[in-house]
mmCIF file of C-alpha atoms in Angstrom:
data_model
loop_
_atom_site.group_PDB
_atom_site.id
_atom_site.type_symbol
_atom_site.label_atom_id
_atom_site.label_comp_id
_atom_site.label_asym_id
_atom_site.label_seq_id
_atom_site.Cartn_x
_atom_site.Cartn_y
_atom_site.Cartn_z
ATOM 1 C CA MET A 1 -137.450 -138.909 -83.591
ATOM 2 C CA THR A 2 -136.031 -139.868 -87.000
ATOM 3 C CA LEU A 3 -133.838 -142.754 -85.837
ATOM 4 C CA GLN A 4 -133.393 -145.491 -88.443
ATOM 5 C CA TRP A 5 -131.872 -148.688 -87.100
ATOM 6 C CA GLN A 6 -130.441 -149.674 -90.476
ATOM 7 C CA ASP A 7 -128.118 -146.652 -90.149
ATOM 8 C CA ILE A 8 -126.665 -147.919 -86.846
ATOM 9 C CA ASP A 9 -123.992 -150.562 -86.283
ATOM 10 C CA THR A 10 -122.979 -149.798 -82.692
ATOM 11 C CA VAL A 11 -125.118 -148.854 -79.696
ATOM 12 C CA LEU A 12 -123.302 -147.106 -76.841
ATOM 13 C CA LEU A 13 -125.246 -147.069 -73.579
ATOM 14 C CA ASP A 14 -124.768 -145.233 -70.309
ATOM 15 C CA MET A 15 -125.648 -147.121 -67.122
ATOM 16 C CA ASP A 16 -126.758 -144.929 -64.194
ATOM 17 C CA GLY A 17 -129.839 -142.899 -65.045
ATOM 18 C CA THR A 18 -130.142 -144.562 -68.451
ATOM 19 C CA LEU A 19 -130.435 -148.298 -67.832
ATOM 20 C CA LEU A 20 -130.643 -148.110 -64.037
ATOM 21 C CA ASP A 21 -132.687 -145.810 -61.839
ATOM 22 C CA LEU A 22 -130.479 -142.929 -60.691
ATOM 23 C CA HIS A 23 -132.355 -142.816 -57.391
ATOM 24 C CA PHE A 24 -129.878 -145.287 -55.880
ATOM 25 C CA ASP A 25 -126.896 -143.023 -56.563
ATOM 26 C CA ASN A 26 -128.652 -139.786 -55.649
ATOM 27 C CA TYR A 27 -129.895 -141.282 -52.396
ATOM 28 C CA PHE A 28 -126.436 -142.587 -51.530
ATOM 29 C CA TRP A 29 -124.499 -139.364 -52.126
ATOM 30 C CA LEU A 30 -127.125 -136.946 -50.827
ATOM 31 C CA GLN A 31 -128.588 -138.869 -47.876
ATOM 32 C CA HIS A 32 -126.975 -142.175 -46.952
ATOM 33 C CA LEU A 33 -123.315 -141.100 -47.073
ATOM 34 C CA PRO A 34 -123.800 -137.955 -44.932
ATOM 35 C CA LYS A 35 -125.881 -139.885 -42.385
ATOM 36 C CA ARG A 36 -123.439 -142.780 -42.093
ATOM 37 C CA TYR A 37 -120.392 -140.485 -42.036
ATOM 38 C CA ALA A 38 -121.948 -138.532 -39.156
ATOM 39 C CA GLN A 39 -122.557 -141.796 -37.281
ATOM 40 C CA ILE A 40 -119.058 -143.166 -37.904
ATOM 41 C CA PHE A 41 -117.194 -139.992 -36.887
ATOM 42 C CA ASN A 42 -119.756 -138.647 -34.419
ATOM 43 C CA VAL A 43 -120.155 -135.309 -36.193
ATOM 44 C CA ASP A 44 -123.131 -133.136 -37.030
ATOM 45 C CA VAL A 45 -124.996 -134.294 -40.146
ATOM 46 C CA LEU A 46 -125.499 -130.743 -41.414
ATOM 47 C CA SER A 47 -121.794 -129.965 -41.249
ATOM 48 C CA ILE A 48 -120.830 -133.016 -43.324
ATOM 49 C CA GLU A 49 -123.674 -132.336 -45.778
ATOM 50 C CA ASN A 50 -122.282 -128.849 -46.351
ATOM 51 C CA ARG A 51 -118.756 -130.204 -46.769
ATOM 52 C CA LEU A 52 -119.896 -132.866 -49.216
ATOM 53 C CA HIS A 53 -121.964 -130.461 -51.314
ATOM 54 C CA GLN A 54 -118.909 -128.224 -51.657
ATOM 55 C CA MET A 55 -116.787 -131.194 -52.712
ATOM 56 C CA TYR A 56 -119.442 -132.340 -55.185
ATOM 57 C CA ALA A 57 -119.525 -128.911 -56.803
ATOM 58 C CA GLU A 58 -115.743 -128.836 -57.116
ATOM 59 C CA MET A 59 -115.436 -132.348 -58.542
ATOM 60 C CA GLN A 60 -118.432 -132.361 -60.922
ATOM 61 C CA GLY A 61 -117.314 -133.338 -64.430
ATOM 62 C CA LYS A 62 -113.919 -134.617 -63.262
ATOM 63 C CA LEU A 63 -112.845 -138.254 -63.131
ATOM 64 C CA GLN A 64 -112.370 -138.039 -59.345
ATOM 65 C CA TRP A 65 -116.093 -137.383 -58.962
ATOM 66 C CA TYR A 66 -116.724 -140.954 -60.121
ATOM 67 C CA CYS A 67 -113.775 -142.597 -58.318
ATOM 68 C CA PHE A 68 -114.556 -144.609 -55.182
ATOM 69 C CA ASP A 69 -110.852 -144.751 -54.290
ATOM 70 C CA TRP A 70 -110.575 -140.957 -54.351
ATOM 71 C CA TRP A 71 -113.648 -140.506 -52.146
ATOM 72 C CA ALA A 72 -112.490 -143.217 -49.754
ATOM 73 C CA GLN A 73 -109.150 -141.472 -49.397
ATOM 74 C CA GLN A 74 -110.720 -138.046 -48.888
ATOM 75 C CA LEU A 75 -113.352 -139.176 -46.391
ATOM 76 C CA GLN A 76 -111.620 -142.179 -44.801
ATOM 77 C CA VAL A 77 -114.651 -144.423 -45.279
ATOM 78 C CA ASP A 78 -115.224 -147.548 -47.367
ATOM 79 C CA ILE A 79 -117.516 -146.344 -50.162
ATOM 80 C CA VAL A 80 -118.240 -149.848 -51.473
ATOM 81 C CA GLU A 81 -119.168 -151.110 -48.015
ATOM 82 C CA LEU A 82 -121.532 -148.187 -47.458
ATOM 83 C CA LYS A 83 -123.119 -148.691 -50.869
ATOM 84 C CA GLN A 84 -123.687 -152.365 -50.085
ATOM 85 C CA GLU A 85 -125.950 -151.254 -47.226
ATOM 86 C CA ILE A 86 -128.548 -149.915 -49.676
ATOM 87 C CA THR A 87 -128.272 -152.236 -52.686
ATOM 88 C CA HIS A 88 -131.999 -152.934 -52.344
ATOM 89 C CA LEU A 89 -132.470 -149.536 -54.038
ATOM 90 C CA ILE A 90 -130.680 -150.628 -57.227
ATOM 91 C CA GLU A 91 -133.319 -151.067 -59.932
ATOM 92 C CA VAL A 92 -133.450 -151.477 -63.697
ATOM 93 C CA ARG A 93 -135.540 -148.748 -65.320
ATOM 94 C CA PRO A 94 -138.871 -149.795 -66.912
ATOM 95 C CA SER A 95 -138.671 -151.356 -70.406
ATOM 96 C CA VAL A 96 -134.860 -151.523 -70.287
ATOM 97 C CA THR A 97 -134.616 -155.317 -70.187
ATOM 98 C CA ASP A 98 -136.841 -155.707 -73.264
ATOM 99 C CA PHE A 99 -134.703 -153.131 -75.092
ATOM 100 C CA LEU A 100 -131.454 -154.889 -74.183
ATOM 101 C CA GLN A 101 -132.842 -158.271 -75.236
ATOM 102 C CA SER A 102 -133.920 -156.853 -78.586
ATOM 103 C CA LEU A 103 -130.500 -155.290 -79.088
ATOM 104 C CA GLN A 104 -128.834 -158.592 -78.267
ATOM 105 C CA GLN A 105 -130.830 -160.271 -81.045
ATOM 106 C CA SER A 106 -130.164 -157.476 -83.546
ATOM 107 C CA HIS A 107 -127.285 -156.765 -85.910
ATOM 108 C CA CYS A 108 -125.901 -154.127 -83.520
ATOM 109 C CA ARG A 109 -122.814 -154.314 -81.379
ATOM 110 C CA VAL A 110 -123.808 -153.217 -77.858
ATOM 111 C CA VAL A 111 -121.334 -151.414 -75.595
ATOM 112 C CA LEU A 112 -121.723 -150.098 -72.055
ATOM 113 C CA LEU A 113 -119.931 -146.774 -71.629
ATOM 114 C CA THR A 114 -120.090 -145.593 -68.035
ATOM 115 C CA ASN A 115 -118.283 -143.168 -65.753
ATOM 116 C CA SER A 116 -118.934 -145.591 -62.911
ATOM 117 C CA HIS A 117 -116.038 -146.988 -60.911
ATOM 118 C CA ARG A 118 -115.702 -150.712 -61.636
ATOM 119 C CA ALA A 119 -116.439 -151.621 -58.018
ATOM 120 C CA GLY A 120 -119.732 -149.753 -58.336
ATOM 121 C CA MET A 121 -120.458 -151.443 -61.641
ATOM 122 C CA GLN A 122 -119.998 -154.859 -60.065
ATOM 123 C CA LEU A 123 -122.465 -154.073 -57.271
ATOM 124 C CA LYS A 124 -125.061 -153.245 -59.890
ATOM 125 C CA PHE A 125 -124.239 -156.192 -62.127
ATOM 126 C CA ASP A 126 -124.604 -158.552 -59.168
ATOM 127 C CA LYS A 127 -128.038 -157.104 -58.406
ATOM 128 C CA THR A 128 -129.421 -156.724 -61.941
ATOM 129 C CA GLY A 129 -127.502 -159.052 -64.278
ATOM 130 C CA ILE A 130 -127.501 -156.448 -67.057
ATOM 131 C CA ASP A 131 -123.837 -157.148 -67.891
ATOM 132 C CA GLN A 132 -124.958 -160.237 -69.850
ATOM 133 C CA TYR A 133 -126.354 -158.026 -72.611
ATOM 134 C CA PHE A 134 -123.117 -156.254 -73.635
ATOM 135 C CA ASP A 135 -120.439 -157.133 -76.142
ATOM 136 C CA GLU A 136 -118.040 -154.714 -74.427
ATOM 137 C CA ILE A 137 -118.053 -152.950 -71.053
ATOM 138 C CA VAL A 138 -116.006 -149.776 -70.587
ATOM 139 C CA SER A 139 -115.486 -147.654 -67.491
ATOM 140 C CA SER A 140 -114.060 -144.170 -67.959
ATOM 141 C CA HIS A 141 -111.481 -145.175 -65.361
ATOM 142 C CA ASP A 142 -110.056 -147.582 -67.949
ATOM 143 C CA TYR A 143 -109.039 -144.582 -70.051
ATOM 144 C CA GLY A 144 -108.247 -142.049 -67.329
ATOM 145 C CA PHE A 145 -110.796 -139.568 -68.665
ATOM 146 C CA CYS A 146 -114.523 -139.167 -67.994
ATOM 147 C CA LYS A 147 -117.154 -139.015 -70.717
ATOM 148 C CA GLU A 148 -117.405 -135.241 -70.438
ATOM 149 C CA GLN A 149 -113.886 -135.021 -71.931
ATOM 150 C CA GLN A 150 -112.936 -135.369 -75.603
ATOM 151 C CA GLU A 151 -109.988 -137.555 -74.604
ATOM 152 C CA PHE A 152 -112.443 -140.210 -73.446
ATOM 153 C CA TRP A 153 -114.102 -140.372 -76.853
ATOM 154 C CA GLN A 154 -110.763 -140.458 -78.649
ATOM 155 C CA ALA A 155 -109.695 -143.385 -76.463
ATOM 156 C CA ALA A 156 -113.038 -145.150 -76.947
ATOM 157 C CA GLU A 157 -112.832 -144.846 -80.731
ATOM 158 C CA SER A 158 -109.267 -146.184 -80.727
ATOM 159 C CA HIS A 159 -110.115 -149.067 -78.395
ATOM 160 C CA LEU A 160 -113.532 -150.079 -79.738
ATOM 161 C CA LYS A 161 -112.871 -149.360 -83.433
ATOM 162 C CA PHE A 162 -116.381 -148.012 -84.013
ATOM 163 C CA ASP A 163 -117.552 -145.844 -86.884
ATOM 164 C CA LYS A 164 -118.916 -142.761 -85.123
ATOM 165 C CA ARG A 165 -121.069 -141.995 -88.165
ATOM 166 C CA ARG A 166 -122.998 -145.217 -87.422
ATOM 167 C CA CYS A 167 -123.162 -145.029 -83.609
ATOM 168 C CA LEU A 168 -126.153 -144.454 -81.361
ATOM 169 C CA PHE A 169 -125.378 -143.115 -77.892
ATOM 170 C CA ILE A 170 -127.961 -142.907 -75.085
ATOM 171 C CA ASP A 171 -127.261 -141.020 -71.842
ATOM 172 C CA ASP A 172 -129.050 -138.889 -69.254
ATOM 173 C CA SER A 173 -126.332 -136.233 -68.839
ATOM 174 C CA LEU A 174 -126.420 -133.098 -70.976
ATOM 175 C CA PRO A 175 -122.657 -132.412 -70.639
ATOM 176 C CA VAL A 176 -121.880 -135.989 -71.679
ATOM 177 C CA LEU A 177 -124.279 -135.914 -74.628
ATOM 178 C CA THR A 178 -122.799 -132.584 -75.708
ATOM 179 C CA ALA A 179 -119.296 -134.061 -75.579
ATOM 180 C CA ALA A 180 -120.389 -137.074 -77.646
ATOM 181 C CA LYS A 181 -122.031 -134.850 -80.250
ATOM 182 C CA LYS A 182 -118.957 -132.615 -80.407
ATOM 183 C CA PHE A 183 -116.793 -135.685 -81.019
ATOM 184 C CA GLY A 184 -119.004 -136.667 -83.921
ATOM 185 C CA ILE A 185 -121.216 -139.463 -82.600
ATOM 186 C CA ALA A 186 -124.002 -139.397 -85.178
ATOM 187 C CA PHE A 187 -127.083 -140.303 -83.119
ATOM 188 C CA ASN A 188 -127.500 -139.090 -79.543
ATOM 189 C CA ILE A 189 -130.602 -139.608 -77.389
ATOM 190 C CA ALA A 190 -131.242 -138.180 -73.926
ATOM 191 C CA VAL A 191 -133.130 -139.923 -71.105
ATOM 192 C CA GLU A 192 -135.672 -137.522 -69.636
ATOM 193 C CA ASN A 193 -136.353 -139.181 -66.266
ATOM 194 C CA PRO A 194 -133.143 -140.731 -64.903
ATOM 195 C CA ASP A 195 -134.310 -140.583 -61.258
ATOM 196 C CA SER A 196 -137.780 -142.055 -60.734
ATOM 197 C CA LYS A 197 -138.262 -139.927 -57.620
ATOM 198 C CA LYS A 198 -137.625 -136.606 -59.397
ATOM 199 C CA PRO A 199 -139.401 -134.657 -62.175
ATOM 200 C CA ALA A 200 -138.421 -135.364 -65.774
ATOM 201 C CA ASN A 201 -135.863 -133.194 -67.550
ATOM 202 C CA SER A 202 -136.347 -131.476 -70.898
ATOM 203 C CA PHE A 203 -133.773 -131.321 -73.696
ATOM 204 C CA SER A 204 -133.835 -128.768 -76.503
ATOM 205 C CA ASP A 205 -130.746 -129.922 -78.419
ATOM 206 C CA PHE A 206 -131.310 -133.690 -78.365
ATOM 207 C CA ASP A 207 -134.030 -136.189 -79.115
ATOM 208 C CA SER A 208 -135.177 -137.685 -75.820
ATOM 209 C CA VAL A 209 -137.124 -140.634 -74.397
ATOM 210 C CA ARG A 210 -138.798 -141.490 -71.098
ATOM 211 C CA ASN A 211 -138.614 -145.226 -71.743
ATOM 212 C CA PHE A 212 -137.274 -147.510 -74.442
ATOM 213 C CA GLU A 213 -140.545 -148.948 -75.706
ATOM 214 C CA GLN A 214 -140.585 -146.843 -78.867
ATOM 215 C CA LEU A 215 -136.981 -147.748 -79.717
ATOM 216 C CA THR A 216 -137.597 -151.424 -78.991
ATOM 217 C CA LYS A 217 -140.652 -151.520 -81.262
ATOM 218 C CA ARG A 218 -138.745 -150.061 -84.192
ATOM 219 C CA LEU A 219 -135.843 -152.423 -83.579
ATOM 220 C CA ASP A 220 -138.135 -155.462 -83.459
ATOM 221 C CA GLU A 221 -139.701 -154.418 -86.778
ATOM 222 C CA LEU A 222 -136.429 -154.872 -88.665
#
């Protein structure tokens, strides 16, 4: 990795799978939601699992996929309430807090860029307190486009007034990283192990990290 911190003014960070363990979200959508839906409506778990997997496939990469209001309307359940049942699974990934503290003390502007619905963000902020480390917090719902879309990056540039030639962006999603690179974000880093309960991913087109220790060390050396 050839990252030089003196070339970076703005750090753009994803939340789920980058700063926070993606296990919480994967467990909710793949296990907790089907189980609780089956209990609430007295239906077979397998039937709702099949229905949900079909909906997930159709909505992947669209803003609705990340919208609690849309899912609540489709399923007639309170998504926030169901998520509150398993908030004990929300965890900050290893070495993230040290990285955020170092960024806070650096010359860099630090921005959270997440596809998360703001209600979901608040659940995680209440549990982890990571919101204290950001100069700006942006949900894709603020712009009406998700990070996979070029319109999101156009809106972010207009709103945040960053110089994309001097931006570092860190995310765990290949489609999102590809969109950022296409837009012209200069430095893009992938997170290899977003879900602690699953094997690490490999990336051929992006530099990648398993934790932030290496980045923190270089930042602290400035």
